[in-house]
Tab-separated table of C-alpha atoms and ligand atoms in Angstrom:
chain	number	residue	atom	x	y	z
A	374	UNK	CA	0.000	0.000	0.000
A	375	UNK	CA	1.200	3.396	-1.228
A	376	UNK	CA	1.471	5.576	2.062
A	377	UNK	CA	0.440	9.536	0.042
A	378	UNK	CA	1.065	10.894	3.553
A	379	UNK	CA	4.449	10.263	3.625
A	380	UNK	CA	5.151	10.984	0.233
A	381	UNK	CA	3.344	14.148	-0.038
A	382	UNK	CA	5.294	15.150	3.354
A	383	UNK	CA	8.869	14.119	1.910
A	384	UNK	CA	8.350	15.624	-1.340
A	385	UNK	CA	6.938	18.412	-0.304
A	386	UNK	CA	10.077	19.310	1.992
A	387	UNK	CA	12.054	18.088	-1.392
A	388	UNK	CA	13.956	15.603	0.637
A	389	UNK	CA	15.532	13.843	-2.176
A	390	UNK	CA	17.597	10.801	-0.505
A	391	UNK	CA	14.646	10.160	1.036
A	392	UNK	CA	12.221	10.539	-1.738
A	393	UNK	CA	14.567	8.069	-3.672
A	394	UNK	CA	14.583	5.567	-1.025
A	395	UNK	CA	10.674	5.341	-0.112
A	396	UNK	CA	10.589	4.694	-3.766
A	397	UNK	CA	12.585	1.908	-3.532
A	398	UNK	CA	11.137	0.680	-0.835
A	399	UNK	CA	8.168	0.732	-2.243
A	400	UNK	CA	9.503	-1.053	-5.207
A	401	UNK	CA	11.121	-3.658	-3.549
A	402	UNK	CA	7.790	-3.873	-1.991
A	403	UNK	CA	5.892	-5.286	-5.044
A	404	UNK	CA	4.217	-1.791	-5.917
A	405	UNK	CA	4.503	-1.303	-9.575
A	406	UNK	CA	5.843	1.961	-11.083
A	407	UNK	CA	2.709	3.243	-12.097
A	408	UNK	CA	0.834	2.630	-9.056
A	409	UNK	CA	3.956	4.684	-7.065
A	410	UNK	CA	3.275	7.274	-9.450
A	411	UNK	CA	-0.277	7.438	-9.672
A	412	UNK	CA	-0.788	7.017	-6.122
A	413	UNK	CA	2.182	8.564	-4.358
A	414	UNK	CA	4.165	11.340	-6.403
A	415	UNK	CA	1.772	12.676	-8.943
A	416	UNK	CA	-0.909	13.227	-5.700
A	417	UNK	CA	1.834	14.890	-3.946
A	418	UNK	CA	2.726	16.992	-6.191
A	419	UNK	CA	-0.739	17.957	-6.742
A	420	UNK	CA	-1.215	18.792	-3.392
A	421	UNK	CA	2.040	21.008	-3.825
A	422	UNK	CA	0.287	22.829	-6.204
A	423	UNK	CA	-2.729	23.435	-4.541
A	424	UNK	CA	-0.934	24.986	-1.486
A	425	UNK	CA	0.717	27.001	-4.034
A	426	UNK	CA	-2.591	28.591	-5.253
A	427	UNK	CA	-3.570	29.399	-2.268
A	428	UNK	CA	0.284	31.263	-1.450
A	429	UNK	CA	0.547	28.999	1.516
A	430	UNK	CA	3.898	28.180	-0.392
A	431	UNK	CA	5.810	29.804	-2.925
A	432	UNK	CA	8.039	29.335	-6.036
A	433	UNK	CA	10.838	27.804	-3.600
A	434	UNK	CA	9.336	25.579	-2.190
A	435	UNK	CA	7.549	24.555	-5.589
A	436	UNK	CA	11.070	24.215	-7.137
A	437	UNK	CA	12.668	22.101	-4.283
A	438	UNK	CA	9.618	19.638	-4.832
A	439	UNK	CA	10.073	19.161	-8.431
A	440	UNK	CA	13.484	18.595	-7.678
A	441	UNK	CA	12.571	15.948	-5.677
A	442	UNK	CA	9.672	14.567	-8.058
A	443	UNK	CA	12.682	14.776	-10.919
A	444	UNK	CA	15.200	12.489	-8.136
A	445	UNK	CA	12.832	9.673	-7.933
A	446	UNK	CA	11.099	9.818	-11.580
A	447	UNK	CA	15.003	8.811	-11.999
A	448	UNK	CA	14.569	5.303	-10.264
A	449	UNK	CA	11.408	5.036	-11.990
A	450	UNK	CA	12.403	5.815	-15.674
A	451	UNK	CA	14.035	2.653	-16.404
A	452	UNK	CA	11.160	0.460	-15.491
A	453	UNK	CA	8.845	2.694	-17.079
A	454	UNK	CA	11.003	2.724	-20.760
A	455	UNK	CA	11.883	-0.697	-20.697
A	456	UNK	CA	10.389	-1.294	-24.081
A	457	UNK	CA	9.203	-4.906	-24.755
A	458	UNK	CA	8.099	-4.118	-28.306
A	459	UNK	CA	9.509	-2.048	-31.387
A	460	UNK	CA	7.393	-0.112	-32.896
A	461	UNK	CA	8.709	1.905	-36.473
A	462	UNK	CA	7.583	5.236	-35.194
A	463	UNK	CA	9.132	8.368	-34.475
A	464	UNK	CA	7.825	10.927	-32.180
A	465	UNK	CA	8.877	14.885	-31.490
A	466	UNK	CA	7.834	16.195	-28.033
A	467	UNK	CA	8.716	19.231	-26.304
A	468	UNK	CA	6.747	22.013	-23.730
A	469	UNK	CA	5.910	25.008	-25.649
A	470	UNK	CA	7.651	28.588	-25.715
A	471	UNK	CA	7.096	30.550	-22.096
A	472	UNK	CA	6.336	26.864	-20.315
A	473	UNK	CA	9.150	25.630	-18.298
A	474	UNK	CA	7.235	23.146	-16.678
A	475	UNK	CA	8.418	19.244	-18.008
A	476	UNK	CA	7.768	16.910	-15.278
A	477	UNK	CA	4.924	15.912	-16.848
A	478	UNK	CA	6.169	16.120	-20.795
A	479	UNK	CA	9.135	13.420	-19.060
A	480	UNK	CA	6.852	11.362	-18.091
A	481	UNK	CA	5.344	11.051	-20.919
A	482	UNK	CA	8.682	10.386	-22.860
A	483	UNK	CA	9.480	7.489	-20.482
A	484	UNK	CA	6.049	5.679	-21.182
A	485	UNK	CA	6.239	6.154	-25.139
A	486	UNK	CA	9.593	4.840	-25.125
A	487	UNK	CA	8.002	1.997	-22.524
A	488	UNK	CA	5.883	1.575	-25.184
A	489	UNK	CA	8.880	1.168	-28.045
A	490	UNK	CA	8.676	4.310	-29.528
A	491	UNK	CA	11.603	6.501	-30.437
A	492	UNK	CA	11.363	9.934	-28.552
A	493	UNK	CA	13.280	12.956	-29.737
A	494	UNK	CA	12.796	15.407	-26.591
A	495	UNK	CA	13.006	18.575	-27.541
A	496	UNK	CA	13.066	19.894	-23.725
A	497	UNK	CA	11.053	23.591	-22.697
A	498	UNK	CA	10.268	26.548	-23.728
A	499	UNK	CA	10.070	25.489	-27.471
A	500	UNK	CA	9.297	27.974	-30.234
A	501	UNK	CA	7.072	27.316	-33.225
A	502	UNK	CA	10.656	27.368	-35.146
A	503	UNK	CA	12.095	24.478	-33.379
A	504	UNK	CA	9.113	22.229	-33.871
A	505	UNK	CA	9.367	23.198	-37.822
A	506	UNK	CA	12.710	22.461	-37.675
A	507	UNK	CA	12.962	19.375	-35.585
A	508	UNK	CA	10.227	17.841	-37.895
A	509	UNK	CA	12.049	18.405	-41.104
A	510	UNK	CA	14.997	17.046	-39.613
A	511	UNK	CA	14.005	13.678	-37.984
A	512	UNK	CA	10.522	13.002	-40.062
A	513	UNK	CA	8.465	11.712	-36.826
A	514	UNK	CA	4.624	10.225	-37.358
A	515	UNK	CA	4.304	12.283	-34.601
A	516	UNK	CA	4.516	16.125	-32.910
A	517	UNK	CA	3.739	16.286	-29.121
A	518	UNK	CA	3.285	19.326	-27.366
A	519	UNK	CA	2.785	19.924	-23.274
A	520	UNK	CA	1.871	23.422	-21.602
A	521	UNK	CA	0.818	23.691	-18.312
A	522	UNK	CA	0.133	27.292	-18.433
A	523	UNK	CA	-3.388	28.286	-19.488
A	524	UNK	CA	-1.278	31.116	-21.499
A	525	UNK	CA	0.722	29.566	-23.037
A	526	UNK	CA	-1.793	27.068	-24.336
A	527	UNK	CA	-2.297	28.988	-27.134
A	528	UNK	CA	1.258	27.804	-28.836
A	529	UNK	CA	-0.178	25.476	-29.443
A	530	UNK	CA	-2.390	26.976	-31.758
A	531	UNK	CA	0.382	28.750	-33.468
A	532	UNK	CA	2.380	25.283	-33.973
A	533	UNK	CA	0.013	23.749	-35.842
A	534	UNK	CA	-1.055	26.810	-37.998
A	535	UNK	CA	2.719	26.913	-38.537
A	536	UNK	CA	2.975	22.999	-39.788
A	537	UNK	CA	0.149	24.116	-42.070
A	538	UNK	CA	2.257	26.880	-43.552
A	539	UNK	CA	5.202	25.087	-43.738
A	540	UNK	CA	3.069	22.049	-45.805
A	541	UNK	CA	4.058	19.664	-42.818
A	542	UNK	CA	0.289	19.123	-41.766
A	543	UNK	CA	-0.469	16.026	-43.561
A	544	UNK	CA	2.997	13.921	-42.950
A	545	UNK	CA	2.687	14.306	-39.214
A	546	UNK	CA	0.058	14.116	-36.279
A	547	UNK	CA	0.264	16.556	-34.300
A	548	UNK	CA	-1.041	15.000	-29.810
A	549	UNK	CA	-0.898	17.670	-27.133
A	550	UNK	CA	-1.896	17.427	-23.196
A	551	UNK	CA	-0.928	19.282	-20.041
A	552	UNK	CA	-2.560	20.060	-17.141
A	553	UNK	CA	-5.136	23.096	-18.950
A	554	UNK	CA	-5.699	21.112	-22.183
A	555	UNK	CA	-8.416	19.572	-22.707
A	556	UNK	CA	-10.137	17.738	-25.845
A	557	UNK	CA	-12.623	20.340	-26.626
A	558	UNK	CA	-9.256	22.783	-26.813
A	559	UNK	CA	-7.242	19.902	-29.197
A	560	UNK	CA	-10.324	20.123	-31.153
A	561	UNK	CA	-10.530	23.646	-31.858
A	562	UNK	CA	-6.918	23.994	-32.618
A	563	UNK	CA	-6.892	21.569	-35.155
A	564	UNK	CA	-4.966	18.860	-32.802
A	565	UNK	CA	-5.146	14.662	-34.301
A	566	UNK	CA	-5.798	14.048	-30.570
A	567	UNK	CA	-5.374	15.071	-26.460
A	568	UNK	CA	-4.025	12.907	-24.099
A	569	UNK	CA	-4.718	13.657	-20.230
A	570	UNK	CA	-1.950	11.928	-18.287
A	571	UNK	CA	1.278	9.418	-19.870
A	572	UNK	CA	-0.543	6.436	-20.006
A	573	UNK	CA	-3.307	7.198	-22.706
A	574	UNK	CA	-0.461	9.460	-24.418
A	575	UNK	CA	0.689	5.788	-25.384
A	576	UNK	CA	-2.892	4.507	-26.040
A	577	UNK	CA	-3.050	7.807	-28.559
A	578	UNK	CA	0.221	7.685	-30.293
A	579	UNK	CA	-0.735	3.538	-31.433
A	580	UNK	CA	-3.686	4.567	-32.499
A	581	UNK	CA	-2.418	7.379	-34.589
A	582	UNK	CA	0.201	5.272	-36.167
A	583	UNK	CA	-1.983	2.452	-36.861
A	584	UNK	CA	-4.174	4.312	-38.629
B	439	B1M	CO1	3.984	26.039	-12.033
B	439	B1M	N1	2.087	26.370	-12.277
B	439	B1M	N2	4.391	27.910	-12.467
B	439	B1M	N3	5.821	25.586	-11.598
B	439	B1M	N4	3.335	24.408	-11.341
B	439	B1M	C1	1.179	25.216	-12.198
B	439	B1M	C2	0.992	24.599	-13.569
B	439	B1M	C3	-0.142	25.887	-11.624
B	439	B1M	C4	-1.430	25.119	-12.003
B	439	B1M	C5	-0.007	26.034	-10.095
B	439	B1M	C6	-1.251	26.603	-9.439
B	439	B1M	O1	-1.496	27.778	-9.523
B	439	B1M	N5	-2.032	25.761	-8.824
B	439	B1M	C7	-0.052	27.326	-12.245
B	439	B1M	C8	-0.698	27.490	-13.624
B	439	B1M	C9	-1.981	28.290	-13.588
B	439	B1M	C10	-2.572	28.410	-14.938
B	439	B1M	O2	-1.971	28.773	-15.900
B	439	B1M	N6	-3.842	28.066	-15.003
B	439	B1M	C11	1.443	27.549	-12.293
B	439	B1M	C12	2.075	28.816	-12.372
B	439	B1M	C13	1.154	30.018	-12.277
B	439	B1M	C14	3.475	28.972	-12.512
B	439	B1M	C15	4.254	30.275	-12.648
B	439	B1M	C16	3.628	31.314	-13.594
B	439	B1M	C17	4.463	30.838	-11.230
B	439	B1M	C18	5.098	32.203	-11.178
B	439	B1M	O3	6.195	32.394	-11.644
B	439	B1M	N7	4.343	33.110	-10.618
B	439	B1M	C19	5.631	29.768	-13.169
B	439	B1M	C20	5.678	29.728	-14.713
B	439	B1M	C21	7.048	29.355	-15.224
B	439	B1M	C22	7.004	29.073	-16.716
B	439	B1M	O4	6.705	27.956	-17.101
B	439	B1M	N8	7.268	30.094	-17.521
B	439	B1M	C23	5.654	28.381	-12.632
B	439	B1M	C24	6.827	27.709	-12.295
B	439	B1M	C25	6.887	26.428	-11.784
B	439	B1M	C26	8.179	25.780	-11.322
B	439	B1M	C27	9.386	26.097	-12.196
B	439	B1M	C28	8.439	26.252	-9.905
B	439	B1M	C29	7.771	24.253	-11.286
B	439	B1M	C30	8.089	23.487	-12.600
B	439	B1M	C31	9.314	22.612	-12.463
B	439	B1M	C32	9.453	21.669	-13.643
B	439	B1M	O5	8.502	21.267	-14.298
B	439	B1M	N9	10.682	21.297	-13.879
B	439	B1M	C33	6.254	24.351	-11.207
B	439	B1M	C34	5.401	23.263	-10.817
B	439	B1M	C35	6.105	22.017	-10.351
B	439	B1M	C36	3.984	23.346	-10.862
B	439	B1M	C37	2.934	22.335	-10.315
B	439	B1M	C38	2.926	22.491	-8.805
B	439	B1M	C39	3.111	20.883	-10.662
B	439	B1M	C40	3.206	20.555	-12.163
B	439	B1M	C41	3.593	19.096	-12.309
B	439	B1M	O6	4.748	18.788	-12.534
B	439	B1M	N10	2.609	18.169	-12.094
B	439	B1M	C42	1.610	22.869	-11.011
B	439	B1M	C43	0.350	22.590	-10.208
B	439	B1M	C44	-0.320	21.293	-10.641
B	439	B1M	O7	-0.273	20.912	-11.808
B	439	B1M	N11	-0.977	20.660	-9.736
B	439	B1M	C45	1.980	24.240	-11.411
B	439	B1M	C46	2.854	16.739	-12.103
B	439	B1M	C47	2.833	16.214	-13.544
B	439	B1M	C48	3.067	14.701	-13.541
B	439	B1M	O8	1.562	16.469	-14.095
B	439	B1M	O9	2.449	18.203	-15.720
B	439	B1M	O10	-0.052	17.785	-15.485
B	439	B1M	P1	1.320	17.263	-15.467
B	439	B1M	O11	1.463	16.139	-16.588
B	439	B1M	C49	0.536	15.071	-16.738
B	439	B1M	C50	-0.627	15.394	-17.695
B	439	B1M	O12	-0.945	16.771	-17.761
B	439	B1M	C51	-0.205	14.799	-19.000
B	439	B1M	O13	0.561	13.667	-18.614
B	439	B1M	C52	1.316	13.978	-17.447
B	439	B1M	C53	1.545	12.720	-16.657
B	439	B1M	O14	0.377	11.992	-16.400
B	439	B1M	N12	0.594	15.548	-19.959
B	439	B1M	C54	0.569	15.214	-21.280
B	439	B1M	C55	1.487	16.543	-19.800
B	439	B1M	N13	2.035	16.880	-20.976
B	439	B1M	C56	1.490	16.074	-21.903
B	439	B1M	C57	1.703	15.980	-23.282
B	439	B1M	C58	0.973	15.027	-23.987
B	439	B1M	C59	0.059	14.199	-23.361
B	439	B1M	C60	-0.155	14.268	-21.995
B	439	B1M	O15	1.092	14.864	-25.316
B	439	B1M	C61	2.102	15.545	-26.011
């Protein structure tokens, strides 16, 4: 059993030794990557956020929990991209330009590549530009975009607009999630699809290869 108390209290003071070792523990314990995430850090880190909104914290103490979040996603990552099938597709990701925020956009990178697909991570704060650029350069099925800001959302808008203008629209599929998104959103922007957390970001991408 996942104890959220204690993780939320050790992340929250961004204890990292001891943020990696209750993850191992709770490894070693038979809980499954996934379920440590789901249930321990991704709650936590909710929580930090919520105290956040309210200013009962500030940037700080935001920053030495994603730290800590970052310290054990390391333990995690190579359970969660151990790929057991290889699938020929390609996929671009990166957070959009003003959004520094990538906890979640590296989460989803270590489940695609879980799932066998190749990730080129572009990292944050990524300008229409890049995306045009990165695209012609490594030819992906597939152009992923987080934001976790509800203004910077609308780069997303401008991406895809700019894959249109560069005649890029039809030889790639352009996914995007984050925290604001929602499908109504990818709709309107002229997304191929949303995603709300990592694991249907897989689900999503197979589809949209299949296809
Ligand atoms: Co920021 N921040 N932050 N922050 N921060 C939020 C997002 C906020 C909701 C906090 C709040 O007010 N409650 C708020 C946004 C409000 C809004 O726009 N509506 C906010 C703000 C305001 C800000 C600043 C503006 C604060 C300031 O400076 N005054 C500033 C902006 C900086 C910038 O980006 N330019 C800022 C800064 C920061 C830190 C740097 C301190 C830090 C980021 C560190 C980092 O990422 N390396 C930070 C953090 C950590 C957060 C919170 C607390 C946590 C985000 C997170 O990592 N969640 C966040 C509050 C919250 O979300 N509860 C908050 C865990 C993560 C696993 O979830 O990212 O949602 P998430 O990813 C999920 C899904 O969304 C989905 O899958 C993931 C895994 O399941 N997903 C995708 C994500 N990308 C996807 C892409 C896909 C598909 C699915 O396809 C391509």
């Amino acid at each position: 059993m996942i104890d959220k108390e204690k993780f939320y209290t050790i992340l929250s003071q961004g204890k990292m030794d001891e943020i990696k070792k209750l993850t191992q523990v709770a490894l070693e314990s038979g809980e499954s990557a996934e379920t440590i995430l789901k249930e321990g850090l991704i709650p936590a880190m909710d929580r930090v956020g919520d105290k956040f909104k309210t200013c009962e914290i500030f940037i700080p103490e935001v920053l030495i929990a994603a730290r800590a979040m970052h310290a054990a996603m390391a333990i995690l990552k190579p359970i969660l991209s151990k790929s057991t099938s290889t699938l020929a597709a390609k996929i671009v990701i990166g957070t959009v330009k003003g959004d520094l925020h990538d906890i979640g956009k590296n989460l989803v990178i270590m489940m695609l590549e879980g799932g066998g697909f190749e990730v080129v991570d572009l990292g944050v704060d990524i300008p229409v530009a890049k995306f045009i650029e990165a695209i012609k350069q490594h030819q992906p099925q597939v152009v992923g975009m987080s934001a976790l800001l509800t203004t910077t959302m609308r780069e997303m808008k401008n991406t895809i607009q700019a894959l249109e203008g560069a005649g890029l629209r039809k030889q790639v599929k352009a996914i995007i999630g984050g925290a604001p998104v929602t499908e109504k959103f990818a709709k309107e922007i002229g997304a191929d699809g949303y995603a709300p957390d990592a694991a249907s970001a897989v689900d999503l991408v197979k589809s949209l290869v299949s296809k």
